[in-house]
Coordinates of C-alpha atoms in Angstrom, one line a residue:
Chain Z
M1 CA 132.5 95.1 92.9
N2 CA 131.8 92.9 96.8
D3 CA 129.5 93.8 99.1
A4 CA 129.3 92.5 102.9
C5 CA 126.5 92.8 105.2
D6 CA 125.1 91.5 108.5
V7 CA 121.8 90.3 106.4
A8 CA 121.0 89.6 102.9
V9 CA 116.9 89.2 101.8
V10 CA 116.0 87.3 99.1
G11 CA 112.8 88.9 97.7
A12 CA 111.1 92.3 98.0
G13 CA 107.9 90.9 98.8
P14 CA 105.7 91.7 102.3
A15 CA 108.1 87.9 104.3
G16 CA 111.1 89.7 102.8
L17 CA 110.5 93.9 103.4
V18 CA 109.3 93.2 107.1
A19 CA 112.3 90.8 108.0
A20 CA 114.5 93.5 106.6
I21 CA 113.0 95.6 109.5
E22 CA 112.9 93.3 112.0
A23 CA 116.3 93.1 111.9
A24 CA 117.5 96.1 111.5
R25 CA 115.7 97.4 113.6
A26 CA 117.9 95.0 116.4
G27 CA 120.9 96.8 114.3
L28 CA 121.7 95.0 111.9
S29 CA 123.2 96.0 108.4
V30 CA 120.5 94.3 105.6
T31 CA 120.4 94.7 102.2
V32 CA 117.1 92.8 100.4
V33 CA 117.3 91.6 96.3
D34 CA 113.9 91.8 94.1
E35 CA 114.1 90.6 90.4
F36 CA 111.4 93.0 90.1
P37 CA 112.4 96.7 89.9
W38 CA 110.3 97.6 92.8
P39 CA 109.7 96.8 96.1
G40 CA 106.1 94.4 97.8
G41 CA 106.6 91.2 95.5
R42 CA 102.6 89.7 94.7
L43 CA 101.8 92.5 97.7
L44 CA 101.3 94.4 94.8
G45 CA 98.7 93.1 92.8
Q46 CA 96.6 92.8 96.6
L47 CA 93.1 94.9 96.5
Y48 CA 90.1 93.9 98.0
T49 CA 88.1 94.4 101.7
D50 CA 88.3 92.9 104.6
P51 CA 84.6 91.0 105.4
R52 CA 86.0 90.6 108.5
S53 CA 87.6 94.0 109.2
H54 CA 85.9 95.5 107.0
G55 CA 89.5 97.2 105.7
R56 CA 90.6 97.9 102.8
W57 CA 93.6 95.6 102.6
D58 CA 95.8 97.9 98.7
G59 CA 98.6 95.9 98.4
R60 CA 100.2 98.9 96.0
K61 CA 100.1 100.9 100.1
I62 CA 100.9 98.0 102.2
S63 CA 104.3 97.6 99.7
R64 CA 104.9 101.3 99.2
Q65 CA 105.2 101.9 103.7
L66 CA 107.0 98.8 104.4
A67 CA 109.6 99.3 102.0
Q68 CA 109.6 103.5 103.6
E69 CA 110.5 102.3 106.5
A70 CA 113.1 99.7 105.9
G71 CA 115.1 102.6 104.2
E72 CA 114.6 104.8 107.0
L73 CA 116.3 102.2 108.9
G74 CA 118.9 101.5 106.7
V75 CA 118.3 98.5 104.7
R76 CA 119.6 99.0 101.1
I77 CA 117.5 97.3 99.0
L78 CA 118.4 96.4 95.4
G79 CA 115.1 95.7 93.2
G80 CA 115.8 94.0 89.4
A81 CA 119.0 92.3 91.3
T82 CA 118.4 88.2 90.1
V83 CA 120.5 86.1 92.6
W84 CA 121.8 83.2 89.8
A85 CA 123.8 81.5 92.7
V86 CA 124.1 81.2 96.1
G87 CA 127.3 80.3 97.9
R88 CA 127.7 77.3 100.7
D89 CA 129.3 80.5 102.9
L90 CA 125.7 82.3 102.0
S91 CA 127.4 84.2 99.3
L92 CA 124.8 85.4 96.3
E93 CA 125.8 85.8 92.9
L94 CA 124.1 88.6 91.4
S95 CA 123.5 90.1 88.4
G96 CA 122.0 93.0 87.3
V97 CA 122.6 95.2 89.7
P98 CA 126.1 96.6 89.7
V99 CA 127.1 94.5 93.3
G100 CA 128.1 90.9 91.9
T101 CA 129.4 89.1 95.2
L102 CA 126.9 89.7 98.0
R103 CA 128.9 88.3 101.4
P104 CA 125.9 88.0 104.7
Q105 CA 126.1 87.0 107.5
A106 CA 122.9 85.8 107.6
L107 CA 120.9 85.3 104.8
L108 CA 117.0 84.6 104.2
L109 CA 115.3 83.3 101.5
A110 CA 111.6 84.5 100.8
T111 CA 111.6 84.0 97.2
G112 CA 107.2 83.7 97.1
A113 CA 106.1 80.6 95.4
A114 CA 105.7 79.6 91.0
E115 CA 102.2 79.6 89.1
R116 CA 101.9 76.0 88.4
A117 CA 101.6 75.4 85.1
L118 CA 98.0 73.5 83.2
P119 CA 98.8 73.3 78.9
V120 CA 95.9 73.0 77.4
P121 CA 95.9 73.2 73.4
G122 CA 96.7 76.8 72.7
W123 CA 98.7 77.6 75.8
T124 CA 101.6 79.0 74.4
K125 CA 100.1 81.1 71.8
P126 CA 100.6 85.9 73.0
G127 CA 97.0 86.2 74.8
V128 CA 97.4 82.8 77.1
V129 CA 98.6 84.0 80.4
C130 CA 99.0 82.7 84.1
V131 CA 96.0 84.4 86.4
G132 CA 99.0 85.7 88.5
A133 CA 100.1 88.2 85.9
A134 CA 96.7 88.8 84.7
Q135 CA 96.6 89.9 88.3
T136 CA 99.5 91.9 87.9
F137 CA 98.6 93.5 84.1
T138 CA 95.3 94.7 85.6
N139 CA 95.9 96.0 90.0
V140 CA 99.5 97.3 89.3
H141 CA 99.9 97.8 85.3
H142 CA 96.5 99.3 85.1
V143 CA 96.9 97.7 81.4
A144 CA 94.1 94.7 80.7
I145 CA 94.8 91.9 79.2
G146 CA 92.3 91.4 76.3
R147 CA 89.0 92.8 76.0
R148 CA 87.5 90.0 76.0
V149 CA 89.2 87.4 78.5
L150 CA 88.1 83.8 79.8
V151 CA 89.3 83.2 83.5
A152 CA 89.9 79.2 83.3
G153 CA 90.5 77.7 86.8
I154 CA 87.0 78.5 89.6
D155 CA 89.2 79.0 93.1
P156 CA 89.9 82.4 95.3
L157 CA 92.7 83.6 93.7
A158 CA 91.3 83.3 90.2
L159 CA 87.1 84.5 91.2
S160 CA 89.4 87.3 92.5
V161 CA 90.8 87.7 89.4
A162 CA 88.0 87.7 87.0
M163 CA 86.1 90.2 89.3
E164 CA 88.8 93.5 89.5
M165 CA 89.7 92.6 85.8
H166 CA 85.2 92.8 86.0
H167 CA 85.7 96.8 87.4
A168 CA 88.6 97.9 85.9
G169 CA 85.4 97.6 82.6
V170 CA 87.6 94.6 81.2
D171 CA 84.4 91.7 79.5
V172 CA 85.4 88.7 81.6
A173 CA 83.8 85.7 79.0
G174 CA 83.2 83.4 82.4
V175 CA 84.9 81.3 85.7
V176 CA 85.4 77.9 83.9
L177 CA 87.2 74.8 85.7
P178 CA 90.4 74.0 83.3
P179 CA 91.7 72.0 81.6
V180 CA 90.3 68.3 82.2
S181 CA 93.6 66.6 81.6
T182 CA 96.0 63.8 82.2
T183 CA 97.7 67.2 84.4
S184 CA 95.5 68.6 85.8
G185 CA 94.2 65.7 88.1
A186 CA 91.3 67.1 90.2
L187 CA 91.4 70.3 89.7
A188 CA 88.6 69.7 87.0
S189 CA 86.2 68.8 89.2
P190 CA 83.2 70.3 89.4
E191 CA 83.0 68.9 93.1
R192 CA 86.3 69.9 93.8
A193 CA 85.6 73.1 92.9
V194 CA 82.4 73.2 94.8
A195 CA 84.3 71.8 98.1
R196 CA 87.1 74.1 98.1
L197 CA 84.8 77.2 97.8
A198 CA 83.6 76.5 100.5
D199 CA 85.7 76.2 103.1
V200 CA 86.2 80.1 101.8
A201 CA 83.3 80.5 102.6
D202 CA 83.6 82.8 106.1
L203 CA 86.6 84.0 104.9
A204 CA 85.7 85.5 100.9
P205 CA 87.1 89.4 100.6
N206 CA 85.3 90.1 96.8
G207 CA 81.5 89.6 96.3
L208 CA 82.4 87.1 93.9
L209 CA 84.0 84.9 95.6
R210 CA 81.8 85.5 98.8
A211 CA 78.2 84.8 96.5
A212 CA 80.4 82.0 94.7
A213 CA 81.4 80.3 98.2
R214 CA 78.2 80.9 100.1
L215 CA 77.2 78.9 97.5
A216 CA 79.1 76.2 97.3
A217 CA 78.7 75.8 100.8
G218 CA 75.2 75.6 100.7
K219 CA 72.8 74.9 96.9
L220 CA 76.1 73.6 95.5
S221 CA 77.7 71.2 98.0
P222 CA 78.9 68.2 96.8
L223 CA 76.8 65.9 97.0
A224 CA 74.8 69.1 95.1
V225 CA 76.6 69.0 92.1
S226 CA 75.3 66.3 91.0
A227 CA 71.6 67.0 91.1
L228 CA 73.3 70.5 89.6
R229 CA 70.4 71.1 86.5
F230 CA 71.9 74.5 85.5
D231 CA 75.5 75.1 84.0
L232 CA 76.6 78.8 84.6
V233 CA 76.2 80.6 88.4
R234 CA 75.6 84.3 87.1
V235 CA 77.1 86.5 90.7
G236 CA 77.9 90.3 90.0
G237 CA 78.4 90.1 86.7
V238 CA 80.5 87.7 85.6
S239 CA 79.4 84.5 85.0
I240 CA 80.4 80.4 86.9
G241 CA 81.3 77.2 84.9
F242 CA 80.8 74.6 87.9
R243 CA 79.7 71.9 85.4
T244 CA 82.1 73.4 81.8
A245 CA 85.9 73.3 81.5
L246 CA 88.1 74.8 79.1
V247 CA 89.3 72.3 76.5
A248 CA 91.5 74.6 73.4
V249 CA 92.4 77.6 73.1
E250 CA 92.3 78.7 69.1
G251 CA 93.7 81.6 67.3
D252 CA 96.2 82.4 64.2
G253 CA 99.1 83.4 66.0
R254 CA 97.4 84.7 68.7
V255 CA 94.2 83.9 70.8
E256 CA 90.8 84.2 69.0
S257 CA 88.6 82.2 70.8
A258 CA 88.2 79.0 73.4
T259 CA 87.0 75.7 73.1
L260 CA 84.8 74.3 75.7
R261 CA 83.0 71.0 76.8
S262 CA 80.4 71.0 79.8
V263 CA 82.0 68.2 83.2
A264 CA 79.8 65.5 84.1
P265 CA 80.0 64.9 88.1
D266 CA 83.6 63.2 87.8
G267 CA 85.4 65.5 86.1
T268 CA 84.9 63.1 82.7
L269 CA 84.1 66.1 79.1
V270 CA 80.4 65.4 78.6
G271 CA 78.4 66.9 75.2
P272 CA 79.8 68.8 72.7
E273 CA 82.1 71.1 72.1
R274 CA 81.1 74.8 71.8
R275 CA 83.2 77.5 71.0
I276 CA 83.3 81.2 71.7
E277 CA 84.8 84.6 71.4
V278 CA 88.1 85.6 73.9
D279 CA 91.2 87.3 73.3
A280 CA 92.5 86.5 76.2
V281 CA 93.1 83.6 78.3
C282 CA 94.1 83.0 81.5
I283 CA 94.6 79.7 83.7
S284 CA 94.9 79.4 87.5
A285 CA 96.0 76.2 88.6
G286 CA 97.9 76.6 92.4
L287 CA 101.1 77.9 93.8
Y288 CA 103.6 75.9 94.7
P289 CA 106.8 77.3 96.5
L290 CA 109.8 79.1 94.2
T291 CA 112.8 76.7 95.9
D292 CA 115.9 76.7 93.4
L293 CA 117.7 79.3 95.5
A294 CA 116.7 77.6 99.3
E295 CA 118.5 73.5 96.3
I296 CA 121.4 75.2 95.8
A297 CA 122.1 76.7 98.9
G298 CA 122.8 73.2 100.2
C299 CA 119.1 73.3 102.5
P300 CA 117.8 69.7 102.9
M301 CA 114.2 69.2 101.1
V302 CA 110.6 67.9 101.9
E303 CA 107.7 67.5 100.6
V304 CA 103.9 67.9 102.5
E305 CA 101.8 68.3 100.0
E306 CA 99.5 70.9 102.1
L307 CA 102.1 73.5 101.3
G308 CA 102.1 73.6 98.1
G309 CA 104.7 70.1 97.7
L310 CA 108.6 70.8 97.8
V311 CA 109.6 72.6 100.8
P312 CA 113.2 73.1 102.8
L313 CA 113.5 71.3 105.6
H314 CA 112.9 74.3 108.3
G315 CA 111.8 74.5 111.8
P316 CA 109.4 76.3 113.8
G317 CA 111.2 79.7 114.5
L318 CA 112.2 79.6 110.9
E319 CA 115.4 78.3 111.2
T320 CA 116.7 75.6 108.5
P321 CA 119.0 72.3 108.9
L322 CA 122.0 75.2 107.2
E323 CA 124.1 78.0 110.4
R324 CA 121.6 81.4 109.5
L325 CA 119.8 81.0 106.5
F326 CA 116.0 80.7 107.6
V327 CA 113.6 80.8 105.4
A328 CA 109.8 82.7 105.2
G329 CA 106.5 83.4 103.7
N330 CA 105.4 80.9 100.6
L331 CA 108.4 79.4 100.0
T332 CA 108.2 77.4 103.9
G333 CA 103.5 76.7 102.2
I334 CA 101.7 77.7 99.8
E335 CA 99.7 80.7 102.2
G336 CA 98.2 85.0 102.0
A337 CA 100.0 88.0 103.3
K338 CA 98.6 88.3 106.5
V339 CA 100.8 84.8 107.6
A340 CA 103.7 85.9 105.2
I341 CA 104.1 89.4 107.1
A342 CA 103.9 87.7 110.5
Q343 CA 106.1 85.2 109.1
G344 CA 108.7 87.6 107.8
R345 CA 108.1 89.3 111.5
Q346 CA 109.3 86.4 113.7
A347 CA 112.2 85.6 110.9
G348 CA 114.3 89.1 111.3
C349 CA 114.1 88.3 114.9
S350 CA 115.8 84.6 114.5
I351 CA 118.0 86.5 112.6
A352 CA 119.0 88.9 115.0
R353 CA 118.7 86.1 118.0
S354 CA 120.6 83.8 116.2
L355 CA 124.0 86.9 115.3
G356 CA 123.6 88.1 119.2
R357 CA 121.3 90.7 118.7
A358 CA 117.8 91.2 120.5
T359 CA 115.1 91.5 119.9
L360 CA 111.8 93.7 122.0
V361 CA 109.0 90.5 120.2
S362 CA 109.9 87.7 122.0
P363 CA 110.2 84.1 120.0
E364 CA 106.5 82.9 121.7
D365 CA 105.1 86.3 120.2
A366 CA 106.4 85.8 117.0
A367 CA 105.6 81.8 116.6
R368 CA 101.6 83.6 117.6
A369 CA 101.6 85.9 116.0
V370 CA 102.1 83.6 112.6
S371 CA 99.2 81.5 113.8
D372 CA 96.6 84.3 114.5
A373 CA 97.7 85.8 110.9
R374 CA 97.0 82.1 109.7
T375 CA 93.7 82.2 111.4
S376 CA 92.2 86.0 110.9
S377 CA 94.0 85.3 107.1
P378 CA 91.2 86.7 104.8
F379 CA 92.7 83.3 102.2
R380 CA 93.2 80.2 102.7
F381 CA 94.7 79.2 98.8
Q382 CA 95.5 75.3 100.6
P383 CA 92.8 73.9 102.5
R384 CA 95.0 72.5 105.1
I385 CA 97.8 74.0 105.9
A386 CA 97.0 73.4 109.4
A387 CA 98.2 70.2 108.7
G388 CA 100.8 70.9 106.4
R389 CA 102.8 73.1 109.1
A390 CA 102.7 70.1 111.6
A391 CA 104.8 67.6 109.4
M392 CA 106.5 70.1 108.5
A393 CA 107.0 70.4 112.7
E394 CA 107.5 66.8 113.6
L395 CA 110.0 66.2 110.4
W396 CA 111.8 69.0 111.7
Q397 CA 112.1 66.9 115.6
Q398 CA 112.6 63.8 113.8
A399 CA 115.5 65.5 112.4
I400 CA 116.7 67.0 115.1
A401 CA 116.4 63.5 116.4
R402 CA 118.9 62.2 114.0
G403 CA 121.5 65.0 114.4
D404 CA 120.6 66.6 111.7
Q405 CA 120.5 70.1 112.4
S406 CA 123.3 72.4 112.9
A407 CA 122.7 74.3 115.2
Chain X
M1 CA 89.3 92.9 69.6
S2 CA 91.6 92.1 70.0
G3 CA 95.2 92.7 72.2
G4 CA 95.1 95.0 75.4
Y5 CA 94.6 98.6 76.6
R6 CA 95.4 100.7 79.4
F7 CA 93.4 101.6 81.8
P8 CA 91.4 104.8 82.5
S9 CA 93.1 106.2 85.6
D10 CA 92.1 108.9 88.2
E11 CA 96.0 108.8 89.6
P12 CA 99.0 110.9 87.5
L13 CA 99.4 108.9 84.7
A14 CA 104.0 108.7 84.9
R15 CA 105.5 110.8 82.4
Q16 CA 104.5 109.9 78.5
V17 CA 108.1 108.6 77.1
R18 CA 108.8 107.3 73.1
F19 CA 110.4 104.0 73.4
T20 CA 111.0 101.6 69.5
F21 CA 109.6 97.8 69.1
N22 CA 110.9 96.7 66.3
E23 CA 112.0 100.2 64.7
R24 CA 107.8 101.1 65.0
E25 CA 107.4 104.1 67.4
L26 CA 105.3 103.3 70.6
V27 CA 104.7 105.5 73.3
G28 CA 104.4 104.1 77.2
L29 CA 104.9 105.6 80.6
E30 CA 108.1 106.3 82.0
G31 CA 108.9 103.4 84.5
E32 CA 106.2 100.8 83.5
P33 CA 107.5 96.6 82.9
I34 CA 107.9 96.9 79.1
A35 CA 105.9 94.4 78.1
A36 CA 102.8 96.8 79.8
A37 CA 103.9 99.1 77.6
L38 CA 103.6 96.9 74.7
L39 CA 101.2 94.9 75.7
A40 CA 98.9 99.1 75.8
N41 CA 100.4 99.5 72.9
G42 CA 98.0 95.9 71.2
V43 CA 102.3 94.2 70.9
R44 CA 100.7 90.6 72.2
T45 CA 103.6 88.6 70.1
I46 CA 106.9 89.8 71.4
R47 CA 109.3 87.2 69.9
H48 CA 109.1 84.2 67.9
D49 CA 110.0 81.1 69.3
D50 CA 113.7 79.5 68.7
S51 CA 112.7 75.9 68.5
T52 CA 108.8 76.1 67.2
G53 CA 108.5 79.0 65.2
E54 CA 105.3 80.1 67.2
P55 CA 105.1 83.9 68.1
R56 CA 105.3 84.5 71.6
G57 CA 104.0 86.9 74.9
V58 CA 103.6 87.8 78.0
Y59 CA 102.6 84.3 79.9
C60 CA 103.5 84.9 83.8
G61 CA 104.3 88.1 84.3
I62 CA 106.6 88.0 86.9
G63 CA 110.0 87.0 85.6
H64 CA 110.0 83.2 86.1
C65 CA 109.3 81.6 82.3
F66 CA 110.8 84.2 80.4
E67 CA 108.7 84.0 77.7
C68 CA 108.6 87.5 77.2
R69 CA 112.3 88.0 76.6
A70 CA 113.7 90.4 74.0
Q71 CA 116.5 92.8 72.9
V72 CA 116.7 95.9 75.2
D73 CA 118.4 98.4 74.0
G74 CA 121.2 96.0 72.3
V75 CA 121.6 93.4 75.3
N76 CA 119.2 89.8 74.3
G77 CA 117.0 87.3 76.3
V78 CA 116.0 90.2 78.2
R79 CA 112.7 90.0 80.9
T80 CA 110.7 93.0 80.0
C81 CA 108.2 92.0 82.3
L82 CA 110.4 93.2 84.7
T83 CA 112.5 96.3 82.9
P84 CA 111.2 99.5 83.3
L85 CA 110.6 102.0 79.9
R86 CA 112.5 104.9 80.1
E87 CA 112.8 107.8 76.8
G88 CA 113.8 105.7 73.6
T89 CA 114.1 102.0 75.2
R90 CA 114.6 100.4 71.5
V91 CA 113.1 96.9 71.8
A92 CA 113.4 94.3 69.7
S93 CA 112.7 90.5 69.1
V94 CA 115.0 88.2 68.3
A95 CA 115.2 84.6 66.3
Q96 CA 118.3 83.6 68.9
W97 CA 117.8 83.6 72.9
D98 CA 121.1 84.1 73.6
V99 CA 123.5 85.2 70.6
A100 CA 125.9 86.2 73.7
K101 CA 126.7 82.4 74.1
K102 CA 127.6 82.0 70.1
Chain H
M1 CA 93.3 65.9 70.5
N2 CA 96.4 68.4 69.6
D3 CA 99.8 67.1 71.0
V4 CA 99.9 69.4 73.5
I5 CA 103.6 71.3 74.5
I6 CA 104.5 70.8 77.4
C7 CA 107.9 72.0 77.9
R8 CA 107.3 75.6 76.5
C9 CA 111.2 76.8 76.7
E10 CA 112.2 73.9 73.8
G11 CA 109.3 72.7 73.0
V12 CA 109.1 69.5 73.5
R13 CA 105.5 68.0 73.0
L14 CA 102.8 65.8 76.1
S15 CA 103.8 62.1 73.3
E16 CA 107.7 63.2 73.3
I17 CA 108.0 63.1 76.8
E18 CA 105.6 59.7 77.3
Q19 CA 108.3 58.0 74.4
A20 CA 110.6 59.1 77.2
I21 CA 109.2 58.1 79.9
R22 CA 108.2 54.8 77.6
E23 CA 112.3 54.0 76.7
G24 CA 112.2 54.5 80.4
A25 CA 112.7 57.9 81.7
S26 CA 111.2 57.0 85.9
A27 CA 111.7 61.0 87.0
V28 CA 112.2 64.5 85.5
P29 CA 115.5 64.4 85.1
G30 CA 115.8 61.3 83.1
V31 CA 112.4 63.4 80.5
K32 CA 114.8 66.1 81.0
K33 CA 118.1 64.1 79.4
R34 CA 116.2 62.0 76.6
T35 CA 113.3 65.5 75.8
R36 CA 115.4 68.6 76.1
A37 CA 112.7 69.6 78.9
G38 CA 113.1 71.8 81.7
M39 CA 116.4 72.2 79.6
G40 CA 115.4 76.2 78.6
P41 CA 116.3 80.0 80.0
C42 CA 113.3 79.2 82.2
Q43 CA 115.4 75.6 84.4
G44 CA 112.2 73.9 84.4
R45 CA 109.8 76.9 86.9
V46 CA 106.6 75.9 84.2
C47 CA 106.9 72.5 83.5
Q48 CA 108.8 70.0 85.8
R49 CA 105.5 69.5 87.6
V50 CA 103.9 68.7 85.1
V51 CA 106.5 66.2 83.2
L52 CA 106.2 65.1 87.0
Q53 CA 102.4 64.2 87.2
L54 CA 102.8 62.7 83.1
L55 CA 105.1 60.6 85.3
Q56 CA 102.7 59.5 87.9
Q57 CA 100.4 58.4 86.2
P58 CA 98.3 57.4 87.6
P59 CA 98.6 60.3 89.9
S60 CA 99.2 59.0 93.3
E61 CA 97.6 60.2 96.0
A62 CA 100.7 60.1 97.7
G63 CA 102.4 63.1 96.7
E64 CA 106.1 64.0 94.8
S65 CA 109.0 62.3 96.3
P66 CA 112.3 64.9 96.0
D67 CA 113.7 62.4 94.0
A68 CA 111.8 62.8 91.4
L69 CA 112.4 66.3 90.7
Q70 CA 115.5 67.9 88.6
R71 CA 118.0 69.3 91.1
S72 CA 118.5 73.6 91.0
R73 CA 121.4 74.0 89.7
S74 CA 122.9 77.8 89.4
P75 CA 123.5 79.9 87.6
V76 CA 119.5 79.0 88.6
R77 CA 118.6 81.8 85.9
P78 CA 119.9 82.4 82.4
T79 CA 123.1 85.1 83.2
L80 CA 124.7 87.2 80.6
L81 CA 128.8 85.6 80.4
G82 CA 130.7 88.6 81.5
D83 CA 128.5 88.2 84.4
L84 CA 129.7 85.1 86.3

């Protein structure tokens, strides 16, 4: 079955849903597609208390509210729909739903991010999962990934998920540095982990992260790490091993143990191996924008390290060099849900204007709301995100100067 | 010590449904992803890999990696992390990734 | 040290990727053609960045070059023939 609409949105996360709402408010017919059966994207797994507003951020509730609001405005949400191709005319080829081809006037890609991998011996064994899987199973499906879990990766997301599992009753055996290897780069360095946490010290949305970050900002300043005598810091019932790294996962057909080694401040492994009994390991290595659909749509890609890697070239209103193709959310750079929501609103307005509709929000206000969300966001995934956004603005100006932009 | 389990919940749970994994009868919650129902039953290994023969299970949990694929109601290559459980769903490990291609 | 699997889909190990690089692969597609890394159902979503880092050793501060990555092709997800 073929189908037409004014606007198609790929990705029912915060960016996609809010953009759909905004476009529908401008009187456009909107279809949102997502591989997951329920709308919300990564928002579904988020649950924390914002230390600034002291409000509770319940991602599932927000997802439900956004989906309901979208539904009331006539937005069609197709869950369980996989997009396997994007045509140069912006048509979407779908599987998993009765609609075969969707032909929109304008397309928003809000495909989010994927997790970086950190191969370690034994990482293919059942029971080794990405931190996002641990978060989804814990907070969305309410199923424990194991009884005794080791978390490898000391970063805001890993510490949040460790705390969430601990609160849910899982025995968190510890949070340690990710594997030290040719492929993990600086991730496994104690200095870098500490610097990374110090960066979020005043923002951290949960107790463990906040305490760890304060430690990092004070006692464990990068210089202090080298003098650090103790290895394990125990915060809120969870041990953090700033000087310990995962080196292998063992088990006969499933995870039975993990091998750890001490790490010198510069990231080299020292001392003997030690083995701890666990039945699950959760690895956190950061996120990168999921660009495959933007690429096959023909959007030019640029590398901006501060945004998380390769991202589609886009302008200040989230437009791309391709006419009526827009991007929003983590696809444009790794940031939190509040930024994604603001970007969704901005993209929805840009799309409406591109199709000749008036919007209640001015382009300036929409852009300002994005930077406000960035400043007030309780999470910062990429330490130099503002520099990344500035770099993208510069690349966009250069593209316009070269005459790449079709608009 | 092995595998996953379901957290106690104060929220009302979805309806219990029966399903099978490799013809073994199990109970899960209606609408939850098949992968979650399997994990709640302590099932970690969803299939054995074609190329290495190793056991594999959930890895990314959100549909990117395809590690949790299984045959679901006769269809191969279905991602169990994205597919809701229904009464009577039949899940099976398959050796071949995509018989439909042959 | 255990010869770790890099491409989970195709079971391609670190030593095979290093071999491909020694044989002249200078970008992700070259490694893919020689080893099948990135050719499985996930289409490189899991291993591609790892392969790129291996290609760039010692890790450069400059970051990835877009040309070094494989291009996404449709179908970007495994699709039943009946849907094509």
